[in-house]
């Protein structure tokens, strides 16, 4: 077994109302960032997990997201990185 650090990004699905993202987008445009078209505010989760290899750590993190960390009705998730720690 090796130790892995997995980074997960969770964001609202397209079409789901994201008032916080809308407020951030508006504030950025007010500050002169006119190229900002849309903002989604989500969560960044870092998980330390023991697994036999990188692929097993990825599968484990994906299962955690599907079962608990992300709401499958309103959120999408992405396994951003899996690094041996």
mmCIF file of N, CA and C in Angstrom:
data_model
loop_
_atom_site.group_PDB
_atom_site.id
_atom_site.type_symbol
_atom_site.label_atom_id
_atom_site.label_comp_id
_atom_site.label_asym_id
_atom_site.label_seq_id
_atom_site.Cartn_x
_atom_site.Cartn_y
_atom_site.Cartn_z
ATOM 1 N N UNK A 1 0.831 -1.183 0.000
ATOM 2 C CA UNK A 1 0.000 0.000 0.000
ATOM 3 C C UNK A 1 0.878 1.248 0.000
ATOM 4 N N UNK A 2 0.432 2.236 -0.764
ATOM 5 C CA UNK A 2 1.099 3.535 -0.813
ATOM 6 C C UNK A 2 0.097 4.609 -0.419
ATOM 7 N N UNK A 3 0.607 5.745 -0.037
ATOM 8 C CA UNK A 3 -0.260 6.874 0.298
ATOM 9 C C UNK A 3 -0.363 7.801 -0.904
ATOM 10 N N UNK A 4 -1.586 8.226 -1.193
ATOM 11 C CA UNK A 4 -1.850 9.123 -2.311
ATOM 12 C C UNK A 4 -2.638 10.319 -1.812
ATOM 13 N N UNK A 5 -2.404 11.457 -2.440
ATOM 14 C CA UNK A 5 -3.182 12.664 -2.184
ATOM 15 C C UNK A 5 -4.005 12.924 -3.440
ATOM 16 N N UNK A 6 -5.314 12.972 -3.269
ATOM 17 C CA UNK A 6 -6.243 13.140 -4.383
ATOM 18 C C UNK A 6 -6.949 14.483 -4.235
ATOM 19 N N UNK A 7 -6.933 15.289 -5.287
ATOM 20 C CA UNK A 7 -7.638 16.564 -5.293
ATOM 21 C C UNK A 7 -8.898 16.423 -6.140
ATOM 22 N N UNK A 8 -10.003 16.861 -5.588
ATOM 23 C CA UNK A 8 -11.304 16.747 -6.245
ATOM 24 C C UNK A 8 -11.933 18.133 -6.346
ATOM 25 N N UNK A 9 -12.483 18.455 -7.504
ATOM 26 C CA UNK A 9 -13.231 19.704 -7.698
ATOM 27 C C UNK A 9 -14.703 19.338 -7.872
ATOM 28 N N UNK A 10 -15.546 20.015 -7.121
ATOM 29 C CA UNK A 10 -16.992 19.795 -7.202
ATOM 30 C C UNK A 10 -17.644 21.134 -7.522
ATOM 31 N N UNK A 11 -18.443 21.165 -8.585
ATOM 32 C CA UNK A 11 -19.107 22.402 -9.012
ATOM 33 C C UNK A 11 -20.570 22.124 -9.345
ATOM 34 N N UNK A 12 -21.399 23.170 -9.294
ATOM 35 C CA UNK A 12 -22.799 22.995 -9.696
ATOM 36 C C UNK A 12 -22.884 22.582 -11.175
ATOM 37 N N UNK A 13 -23.833 21.740 -11.486
ATOM 38 C CA UNK A 13 -24.049 21.324 -12.879
ATOM 39 C C UNK A 13 -24.518 22.500 -13.717
ATOM 40 N N UNK A 14 -24.260 22.406 -15.019
ATOM 41 C CA UNK A 14 -24.777 23.433 -15.938
ATOM 42 C C UNK A 14 -26.291 23.460 -15.835
ATOM 43 N N UNK A 15 -26.828 24.651 -15.847
ATOM 44 C CA UNK A 15 -28.280 24.804 -15.775
ATOM 45 C C UNK A 15 -28.809 24.899 -14.347
ATOM 46 N N UNK A 16 -27.960 24.600 -13.362
ATOM 47 C CA UNK A 16 -28.377 24.716 -11.961
ATOM 48 C C UNK A 16 -28.078 26.139 -11.505
ATOM 49 N N UNK A 17 -29.028 26.781 -10.865
ATOM 50 C CA UNK A 17 -28.850 28.139 -10.378
ATOM 51 C C UNK A 17 -27.700 28.186 -9.375
ATOM 52 N N UNK A 18 -26.763 29.120 -9.594
ATOM 53 C CA UNK A 18 -25.607 29.299 -8.710
ATOM 54 C C UNK A 18 -25.518 30.778 -8.333
ATOM 55 N N UNK A 19 -26.305 31.214 -7.328
ATOM 56 C CA UNK A 19 -26.331 32.629 -6.983
ATOM 57 C C UNK A 19 -24.959 33.164 -6.557
ATOM 58 N N UNK A 20 -24.177 32.355 -5.876
ATOM 59 C CA UNK A 20 -22.852 32.807 -5.465
ATOM 60 C C UNK A 20 -21.958 33.025 -6.689
ATOM 61 N N UNK A 21 -22.014 32.123 -7.651
ATOM 62 C CA UNK A 21 -21.246 32.279 -8.883
ATOM 63 C C UNK A 21 -21.681 33.509 -9.665
ATOM 64 N N UNK A 22 -22.991 33.758 -9.706
ATOM 65 C CA UNK A 22 -23.513 34.936 -10.398
ATOM 66 C C UNK A 22 -23.003 36.217 -9.736
ATOM 67 N N UNK A 23 -23.006 36.243 -8.409
ATOM 68 C CA UNK A 23 -22.529 37.421 -7.681
ATOM 69 C C UNK A 23 -21.042 37.658 -7.939
ATOM 70 N N UNK A 24 -20.255 36.584 -7.956
ATOM 71 C CA UNK A 24 -18.814 36.713 -8.216
ATOM 72 C C UNK A 24 -18.585 37.204 -9.645
ATOM 73 N N UNK A 25 -19.314 36.649 -10.613
ATOM 74 C CA UNK A 25 -19.163 37.080 -12.008
ATOM 75 C C UNK A 25 -19.480 38.564 -12.144
ATOM 76 N N UNK A 26 -20.557 38.997 -11.513
ATOM 77 C CA UNK A 26 -20.937 40.413 -11.577
ATOM 78 C C UNK A 26 -19.863 41.299 -10.941
ATOM 79 N N UNK A 27 -19.351 40.878 -9.787
ATOM 80 C CA UNK A 27 -18.312 41.660 -9.107
ATOM 81 C C UNK A 27 -17.050 41.754 -9.962
ATOM 82 N N UNK A 28 -16.675 40.666 -10.610
ATOM 83 C CA UNK A 28 -15.490 40.692 -11.475
ATOM 84 C C UNK A 28 -15.693 41.642 -12.656
ATOM 85 N N UNK A 29 -16.887 41.609 -13.241
ATOM 86 C CA UNK A 29 -17.178 42.517 -14.348
ATOM 87 C C UNK A 29 -17.137 43.973 -13.874
ATOM 88 N N UNK A 30 -17.650 44.236 -12.680
ATOM 89 C CA UNK A 30 -17.621 45.581 -12.099
ATOM 90 C C UNK A 30 -16.186 46.056 -11.881
ATOM 91 N N UNK A 31 -15.296 45.123 -11.567
ATOM 92 C CA UNK A 31 -13.889 45.451 -11.349
ATOM 93 C C UNK A 31 -13.106 45.598 -12.654
ATOM 94 N N UNK A 32 -13.799 45.455 -13.785
ATOM 95 C CA UNK A 32 -13.153 45.677 -15.071
ATOM 96 C C UNK A 32 -12.747 44.426 -15.819
ATOM 97 N N UNK A 33 -13.094 43.269 -15.306
ATOM 98 C CA UNK A 33 -12.794 42.021 -16.003
ATOM 99 C C UNK A 33 -13.950 41.701 -16.946
ATOM 100 N N UNK A 34 -14.009 42.439 -18.047
ATOM 101 C CA UNK A 34 -15.156 42.357 -18.957
ATOM 102 C C UNK A 34 -15.250 41.027 -19.698
ATOM 103 N N UNK A 35 -14.180 40.280 -19.742
ATOM 104 C CA UNK A 35 -14.193 38.996 -20.449
ATOM 105 C C UNK A 35 -14.835 37.866 -19.660
ATOM 106 N N UNK A 36 -15.205 38.103 -18.410
ATOM 107 C CA UNK A 36 -15.807 37.053 -17.585
ATOM 108 C C UNK A 36 -17.245 36.831 -18.044
ATOM 109 N N UNK A 37 -17.514 35.628 -18.519
ATOM 110 C CA UNK A 37 -18.857 35.309 -18.998
ATOM 111 C C UNK A 37 -19.679 34.570 -17.941
ATOM 112 N N UNK A 38 -19.020 33.715 -17.155
ATOM 113 C CA UNK A 38 -19.746 32.905 -16.182
ATOM 114 C C UNK A 38 -18.768 32.458 -15.109
ATOM 115 N N UNK A 39 -19.277 32.261 -13.899
ATOM 116 C CA UNK A 39 -18.470 31.753 -12.785
ATOM 117 C C UNK A 39 -19.284 30.691 -12.070
ATOM 118 N N UNK A 40 -18.663 29.594 -11.735
ATOM 119 C CA UNK A 40 -19.274 28.564 -10.900
ATOM 120 C C UNK A 40 -18.451 28.479 -9.627
ATOM 121 N N UNK A 41 -19.097 28.595 -8.494
ATOM 122 C CA UNK A 41 -18.410 28.486 -7.214
ATOM 123 C C UNK A 41 -18.702 27.100 -6.661
ATOM 124 N N UNK A 42 -17.657 26.372 -6.360
ATOM 125 C CA UNK A 42 -17.816 25.016 -5.863
ATOM 126 C C UNK A 42 -16.901 24.748 -4.690
ATOM 127 N N UNK A 43 -16.456 23.508 -4.596
ATOM 128 C CA UNK A 43 -15.597 23.084 -3.495
ATOM 129 C C UNK A 43 -14.364 22.387 -4.050
ATOM 130 N N UNK A 44 -13.280 22.525 -3.322
ATOM 131 C CA UNK A 44 -12.041 21.820 -3.631
ATOM 132 C C UNK A 44 -11.747 20.943 -2.418
ATOM 133 N N UNK A 45 -11.684 19.648 -2.617
ATOM 134 C CA UNK A 45 -11.473 18.704 -1.520
ATOM 135 C C UNK A 45 -10.185 17.944 -1.773
ATOM 136 N N UNK A 46 -9.352 17.820 -0.736
ATOM 137 C CA UNK A 46 -8.112 17.050 -0.822
ATOM 138 C C UNK A 46 -8.247 15.856 0.115
ATOM 139 N N UNK A 47 -8.034 14.669 -0.439
ATOM 140 C CA UNK A 47 -8.204 13.424 0.309
ATOM 141 C C UNK A 47 -6.874 12.688 0.331
ATOM 142 N N UNK A 48 -6.414 12.290 1.510
ATOM 143 C CA UNK A 48 -5.259 11.405 1.632
ATOM 144 C C UNK A 48 -5.798 9.995 1.789
ATOM 145 N N UNK A 49 -5.365 9.103 0.907
ATOM 146 C CA UNK A 49 -5.900 7.749 0.905
ATOM 147 C C UNK A 49 -4.773 6.739 0.662
ATOM 148 N N UNK A 50 -4.855 5.598 1.333
ATOM 149 C CA UNK A 50 -3.910 4.509 1.107
ATOM 150 C C UNK A 50 -4.503 3.583 0.051
ATOM 151 N N UNK A 51 -3.695 3.238 -0.939
ATOM 152 C CA UNK A 51 -4.161 2.381 -2.030
ATOM 153 C C UNK A 51 -2.955 1.651 -2.621
ATOM 154 N N UNK A 52 -3.197 0.524 -3.288
ATOM 155 C CA UNK A 52 -2.080 -0.224 -3.875
ATOM 156 C C UNK A 52 -1.406 0.500 -5.038
ATOM 157 N N UNK A 53 -2.165 1.345 -5.764
ATOM 158 C CA UNK A 53 -1.580 2.073 -6.891
ATOM 159 C C UNK A 53 -2.423 3.309 -7.201
ATOM 160 N N UNK A 54 -1.931 4.116 -8.135
ATOM 161 C CA UNK A 54 -2.581 5.375 -8.497
ATOM 162 C C UNK A 54 -4.015 5.150 -9.004
ATOM 163 N N UNK A 55 -4.202 4.148 -9.840
ATOM 164 C CA UNK A 55 -5.529 3.873 -10.402
ATOM 165 C C UNK A 55 -6.523 3.485 -9.313
ATOM 166 N N UNK A 56 -6.080 2.696 -8.336
ATOM 167 C CA UNK A 56 -6.956 2.305 -7.224
ATOM 168 C C UNK A 56 -7.320 3.525 -6.385
ATOM 169 N N UNK A 57 -6.370 4.432 -6.175
ATOM 170 C CA UNK A 57 -6.649 5.663 -5.432
ATOM 171 C C UNK A 57 -7.679 6.502 -6.183
ATOM 172 N N UNK A 58 -7.543 6.584 -7.507
ATOM 173 C CA UNK A 58 -8.492 7.321 -8.335
ATOM 174 C C UNK A 58 -9.881 6.701 -8.233
ATOM 175 N N UNK A 59 -9.962 5.385 -8.351
ATOM 176 C CA UNK A 59 -11.258 4.698 -8.264
ATOM 177 C C UNK A 59 -11.908 4.929 -6.897
ATOM 178 N N UNK A 60 -11.092 4.864 -5.840
ATOM 179 C CA UNK A 60 -11.608 5.062 -4.496
ATOM 180 C C UNK A 60 -12.171 6.476 -4.328
ATOM 181 N N UNK A 61 -11.447 7.483 -4.799
ATOM 182 C CA UNK A 61 -11.911 8.861 -4.705
ATOM 183 C C UNK A 61 -13.184 9.063 -5.522
ATOM 184 N N UNK A 62 -13.239 8.467 -6.707
ATOM 185 C CA UNK A 62 -14.439 8.573 -7.546
ATOM 186 C C UNK A 62 -15.652 7.982 -6.815
ATOM 187 N N UNK A 63 -15.459 6.839 -6.178
ATOM 188 C CA UNK A 63 -16.547 6.198 -5.440
ATOM 189 C C UNK A 63 -16.983 7.073 -4.253
ATOM 190 N N UNK A 64 -16.000 7.713 -3.574
ATOM 191 C CA UNK A 64 -16.342 8.625 -2.468
ATOM 192 C C UNK A 64 -17.216 9.772 -2.966
ATOM 193 N N UNK A 65 -16.865 10.309 -4.130
ATOM 194 C CA UNK A 65 -17.648 11.402 -4.711
ATOM 195 C C UNK A 65 -19.050 10.945 -5.070
ATOM 196 N N UNK A 66 -19.147 9.771 -5.674
ATOM 197 C CA UNK A 66 -20.455 9.261 -6.098
ATOM 198 C C UNK A 66 -21.357 8.941 -4.914
ATOM 199 N N UNK A 67 -20.766 8.496 -3.799
ATOM 200 C CA UNK A 67 -21.567 8.075 -2.650
ATOM 201 C C UNK A 67 -21.817 9.170 -1.622
ATOM 202 N N UNK A 68 -20.915 10.168 -1.525
ATOM 203 C CA UNK A 68 -21.069 11.134 -0.451
ATOM 204 C C UNK A 68 -20.705 12.578 -0.811
ATOM 205 N N UNK A 69 -19.572 12.769 -1.430
ATOM 206 C CA UNK A 69 -19.014 14.120 -1.541
ATOM 207 C C UNK A 69 -19.750 15.025 -2.518
ATOM 208 N N UNK A 70 -20.297 14.484 -3.586
ATOM 209 C CA UNK A 70 -21.006 15.285 -4.589
ATOM 210 C C UNK A 70 -22.452 14.821 -4.683
ATOM 211 N N UNK A 71 -23.346 15.784 -4.799
ATOM 212 C CA UNK A 71 -24.759 15.469 -4.998
ATOM 213 C C UNK A 71 -24.960 15.196 -6.489
ATOM 214 N N UNK A 72 -25.281 13.966 -6.869
ATOM 215 C CA UNK A 72 -25.365 13.629 -8.295
ATOM 216 C C UNK A 72 -26.481 14.351 -9.041
ATOM 217 N N UNK A 73 -27.434 14.912 -8.338
ATOM 218 C CA UNK A 73 -28.541 15.620 -8.975
ATOM 219 C C UNK A 73 -28.130 17.039 -9.357
ATOM 220 N N UNK A 74 -27.324 17.681 -8.511
ATOM 221 C CA UNK A 74 -27.038 19.096 -8.716
ATOM 222 C C UNK A 74 -25.567 19.430 -8.954
ATOM 223 N N UNK A 75 -24.658 18.446 -8.792
ATOM 224 C CA UNK A 75 -23.233 18.752 -8.882
ATOM 225 C C UNK A 75 -22.488 17.787 -9.797
ATOM 226 N N UNK A 76 -21.439 18.306 -10.414
ATOM 227 C CA UNK A 76 -20.481 17.501 -11.159
ATOM 228 C C UNK A 76 -19.175 17.509 -10.386
ATOM 229 N N UNK A 77 -18.382 16.456 -10.556
ATOM 230 C CA UNK A 77 -17.082 16.431 -9.910
ATOM 231 C C UNK A 77 -16.014 16.002 -10.900
ATOM 232 N N UNK A 78 -14.791 16.377 -10.580
ATOM 233 C CA UNK A 78 -13.643 16.037 -11.402
ATOM 234 C C UNK A 78 -12.502 15.655 -10.469
ATOM 235 N N UNK A 79 -11.874 14.511 -10.729
ATOM 236 C CA UNK A 79 -10.674 14.136 -10.007
ATOM 237 C C UNK A 79 -9.545 14.916 -10.675
ATOM 238 N N UNK A 80 -9.034 15.942 -9.991
ATOM 239 C CA UNK A 80 -8.064 16.843 -10.602
ATOM 240 C C UNK A 80 -6.668 16.241 -10.623
ATOM 241 N N UNK A 81 -6.216 15.718 -9.500
ATOM 242 C CA UNK A 81 -4.882 15.117 -9.435
ATOM 243 C C UNK A 81 -4.886 13.939 -8.488
ATOM 244 N N UNK A 82 -4.008 12.983 -8.774
ATOM 245 C CA UNK A 82 -3.729 11.872 -7.867
ATOM 246 C C UNK A 82 -2.208 11.785 -7.807
ATOM 247 N N UNK A 83 -1.654 12.151 -6.640
ATOM 248 C CA UNK A 83 -0.204 12.180 -6.487
ATOM 249 C C UNK A 83 0.203 11.290 -5.334
ATOM 250 N N UNK A 84 1.292 10.580 -5.520
ATOM 251 C CA UNK A 84 1.806 9.777 -4.421
ATOM 252 C C UNK A 84 2.404 10.711 -3.380
ATOM 253 N N UNK A 85 2.039 10.488 -2.116
ATOM 254 C CA UNK A 85 2.549 11.378 -1.063
ATOM 255 C C UNK A 85 3.526 10.669 -0.164
#
